[in-house]
Amino acid sequence: MNNKQKIINQHIKLISELKKHNNLYFNQDNPQISDADYDRIKLKALELEKKYPYLKSQDSIEKIVGTSPSNKFRKIKHLIPMLSLSNSFEKKDMVDFLKKIKNFLNLNNENVELFSEPKIDGISATLVYENGLLTKGLSRGDGLVGEDILNNLKTIKSIPKKIQSKLVPELLEIRCEVYIGKKDFNKLKESFANPRNAAGGSLRQKNSNETAKIPLRYFAYGLGAVEPQTFDRQSEFLKTISKWGFVINPLSKIVKGIDEIEKQHQQIDQIRSSLDYDIDGLVYKVNKLTLQKRLGNTSNSPRWATAYKFSAEKAITVIKDIIMQVGRTGAITPVAKVDPVTVGGVIVSNATLHNEDEISRKDIRIGDTISIQRAGDVIPQVLSVDISKRKKTSNKFIFPSKCLCGAETKKEFSESSKKEDAVRRCTKGYDCKFIAREKLKHIVSKEAFNVDGLGKKVVDQFFDLKFIKEPSDIFKLDYKKIMKLEGWGNLSVENLKKSINKSKVIQLDRFIYSIGIRHIGQENAKILAAFFISINEFKKLFKTKNRSKILENLIELDGIGMTQIKSIDNFFSNEKNIKIIEDLINQLNIYRYSIINSNGKFSNKKIMFTGGFEKMSRSEAKSITESNGGKVLGSVSKKLDLLIVGDSKPTKKKIDQAKALKIKIITENEWYKILNS
Ligand code: IVH
């Protein structure tokens, strides 16, 4: 090999190292070397390029966008949480969305006015203006706490740094989606998988001079905190801020009723590919802001909006193999390993087959030619089989009766549908190492302990190395051992240690959600936390002699049914689970659940409703009670503080029970009086 070739090879190696670390940092959010180490590689490559200019004709530093990895952005709490959106995929989902809104708001036949906007596939950011001056710019983060990326956002010229109008509210928060145009992305193609990753990577760079080199754009789409509130409708809000210099999407429109929704959805779907930015659906929002406020949010998403996705992109491929995956609840999911194929710009090599019934219904076999579809971020699905392409020698797929751990699997009987479940499950819990691994991934996830730097891949690595077998091990990691692993350095280990220590302090509701009891999602975990309040009360569930009595009391809680109660009973009937959870508790500082609004009109009050109301739906009444600090119960007991009786078909038995227990009973109108007092 001549000298020139040697230098070229050395340079190629350095550039591919940098690309690898850019990818780990920007695309996978999993940096594996320190800033200093990254800079050293970069410097070496730069020195070579300076000395041997012919290197620049190939992949050079200039073409690699991104500076040294850093996760040193200041964290700032959002003034109002940044939520996600519920998804709708077909007309029926939109009909349901409209129906739920009408029911919640107790409306009859009138159509609610909606505002529709393209859903930009970019990175969300929020801009805070105080007296018209841009003072904060944050990334979404985990929705509650974002990162201070103000300097990077300021590099986007079309973001006003000062709003000139006299009419601007004292405090104004503008939510927006930052993106890179499709044409601009073509120039950056080599360093990033898609425009979305490129925008995210660019926004999270420490050096805003680098961000400035990337042609970021944005569309403003929402209102965060505002003081005083001067806006009336979403449409009017956007029109006003557009006059103040913000960029809003020109394809937004007021629509009413399902027919208009469908028509407009189809129209935009048709022109979608001609737009210079990626959109994956349309967001439909209740236009009137007072109605949005009444509708409020569920734990993750607003009730007043939904993202109506465009139909998924499809492709044809061949099944190479069918393998089993075990989820954290023991569910066995068959997955088709397929010949890699591009679906909507993403290479796909796995597709879910859902469950045993789905395979037999569609008679899916290894070797089959199939059509697959990919919608949004979800794992692609197998749509249909092309039987004409099937070989005569092909055999029916026999679904394994055992879990990957070797244990027998079971199909449960569902109380709600009164049918046998379609899903097979391994019942070994933590004794199945496949389940244990998934449970650990759940525990460190964003909504649970939210351990930064301990993503799914790292959990896999630590699990394989036997560093962690069960949850408490996360808090007893031997960092010296991690330091010796390839890809880990001083900085990354220090960061991991910090984030693990930080996550040791956790509120009871998050803890309950984290331990992964089946059927106990975030919403139910909150209801349970509001019941138990402290970890010591929750721990009483661990003792067999207390359990059934406590579980009986849970029936009273609105939102908790027999399915949840059986599941809790099941979970704590397993000695191993109790031992694992106790060990975990010993590592933590679990603080009491506090109801967000302790000064509310119904703080610490237990309330029940019977009979339909004239002015408000039951869901809205419940939501108002909760946002005023009260708890809604589902049955009468001596714990109840107040029974509110609506005019339409109240249950006589409940009123009699309440009277017997001397519980205060009031009418719908008296309730409004308390609310307005
Ligand atoms: S409204 C309370 N409107 O989609 C959430 N979101 O899945 C209200 N997005 O975090 C969101 N375009 O980053 C809204 N026109 C649009 C949007 C939009 C893109 C993103 C945004 C949000 C995510 C929710």
GROMACS .gro file of N, CA, C and O in nm, residues 28 39 70 111 113 133 153 194 208 232 258 263 296 336 349 414 462 480 557 579 591 597-598 613 641 651:
model
  104
   28GLN      N    1  -2.952   0.820   1.857
   28GLN     CA    2  -2.993   0.723   1.958
   28GLN      C    3  -2.992   0.781   2.098
   28GLN      O    4  -3.029   0.714   2.193
   39ASP      N    5  -1.355   1.525   2.065
   39ASP     CA    6  -1.276   1.635   2.009
   39ASP      C    7  -1.139   1.589   1.960
   39ASP      O    8  -1.088   1.638   1.860
   70SER      N    9  -2.269   1.662   2.395
   70SER     CA   10  -2.278   1.722   2.527
   70SER      C   11  -2.418   1.703   2.580
   70SER      O   12  -2.513   1.709   2.504
  111ASN      N   13  -7.273   2.072   1.582
  111ASN     CA   14  -7.135   2.032   1.551
  111ASN      C   15  -7.037   2.125   1.618
  111ASN      O   16  -7.053   2.247   1.615
  113GLU      N   17  -6.702   2.328   1.645
  113GLU     CA   18  -6.610   2.384   1.546
  113GLU      C   19  -6.468   2.334   1.575
  113GLU      O   20  -6.421   2.344   1.689
  133LEU      N   21  -4.061   4.000   2.496
  133LEU     CA   22  -3.920   3.965   2.473
  133LEU      C   23  -3.898   3.814   2.488
  133LEU      O   24  -3.943   3.756   2.586
  153LEU      N   25  -3.232   2.799   1.938
  153LEU     CA   26  -3.357   2.843   1.874
  153LEU      C   27  -3.342   2.984   1.817
  153LEU      O   28  -3.399   3.017   1.714
  194ASN      N   29  -3.286   1.073   0.882
  194ASN     CA   30  -3.402   1.140   0.823
  194ASN      C   31  -3.407   1.285   0.871
  194ASN      O   32  -3.334   1.324   0.963
  208SER      N   33  -2.400   2.682   1.928
  208SER     CA   34  -2.507   2.732   1.843
  208SER      C   35  -2.456   2.785   1.709
  208SER      O   36  -2.534   2.800   1.615
  232ASP      N   37  -5.939   3.390   2.192
  232ASP     CA   38  -6.072   3.331   2.200
  232ASP      C   39  -6.076   3.194   2.132
  232ASP      O   40  -6.132   3.099   2.182
  258ILE      N   41  -6.809   1.540   1.050
  258ILE     CA   42  -6.726   1.432   0.997
  258ILE      C   43  -6.704   1.441   0.846
  258ILE      O   44  -6.596   1.412   0.796
  263LYS      N   45  -6.321   1.500   0.394
  263LYS     CA   46  -6.289   1.565   0.267
  263LYS      C   47  -6.153   1.635   0.276
  263LYS      O   48  -6.065   1.617   0.191
  296GLY      N   49  -6.015   1.970   2.905
  296GLY     CA   50  -5.896   1.932   2.983
  296GLY      C   51  -5.817   1.816   2.921
  296GLY      O   52  -5.828   1.787   2.802
  336ALA      N   53  -4.242  -1.144   1.252
  336ALA     CA   54  -4.190  -1.196   1.125
  336ALA      C   55  -4.058  -1.127   1.094
  336ALA      O   56  -4.050  -1.004   1.096
  349SER      N   57  -3.711  -0.461   0.876
  349SER     CA   58  -3.675  -0.602   0.866
  349SER      C   59  -3.754  -0.689   0.965
  349SER      O   60  -3.740  -0.810   0.966
  414SER      N   61  -6.074  -1.375   2.978
  414SER     CA   62  -6.095  -1.233   3.003
  414SER      C   63  -6.232  -1.210   3.065
  414SER      O   64  -6.335  -1.248   3.008
  462PHE      N   65  -2.629  -0.455   3.004
  462PHE     CA   66  -2.605  -0.480   3.147
  462PHE      C   67  -2.670  -0.612   3.191
  462PHE      O   68  -2.620  -0.680   3.279
  480LYS      N   69  -1.725   0.089   3.850
  480LYS     CA   70  -1.588   0.059   3.807
  480LYS      C   71  -1.591  -0.043   3.693
  480LYS      O   72  -1.515  -0.035   3.598
  557LEU      N   73  -6.303   0.285   4.441
  557LEU     CA   74  -6.237   0.389   4.362
  557LEU      C   75  -6.287   0.390   4.219
  557LEU      O   76  -6.289   0.287   4.152
  579LYS      N   77  -4.052  -0.983   4.735
  579LYS     CA   78  -3.911  -0.970   4.773
  579LYS      C   79  -3.843  -0.866   4.681
  579LYS      O   80  -3.769  -0.778   4.726
  591TYR      N   81  -4.157   0.950   4.798
  591TYR     CA   82  -4.231   1.050   4.875
  591TYR      C   83  -4.380   1.041   4.851
  591TYR      O   84  -4.426   0.981   4.754
  597ASN      N   85  -5.372   1.994   4.350
  597ASN     CA   86  -5.440   2.111   4.398
  597ASN      C   87  -5.485   2.093   4.543
  597ASN      O   88  -5.595   2.048   4.569
  598SER      N   89  -5.398   2.129   4.637
  598SER     CA   90  -5.437   2.107   4.776
  598SER      C   91  -5.521   2.225   4.829
  598SER      O   92  -5.572   2.219   4.938
  613PHE      N   93  -7.676   1.488   3.496
  613PHE     CA   94  -7.689   1.631   3.521
  613PHE      C   95  -7.750   1.699   3.400
  613PHE      O   96  -7.741   1.649   3.288
  641ASP      N   97  -6.782   1.201   5.146
  641ASP     CA   98  -6.813   1.329   5.209
  641ASP      C   99  -6.939   1.392   5.150
  641ASP      O  100  -7.008   1.467   5.216
  651THR      N  101  -7.995   0.694   4.140
  651THR     CA  102  -8.020   0.561   4.198
  651THR      C  103  -8.072   0.577   4.341
  651THR      O  104  -8.001   0.630   4.428
   0.00000   0.00000   0.00000
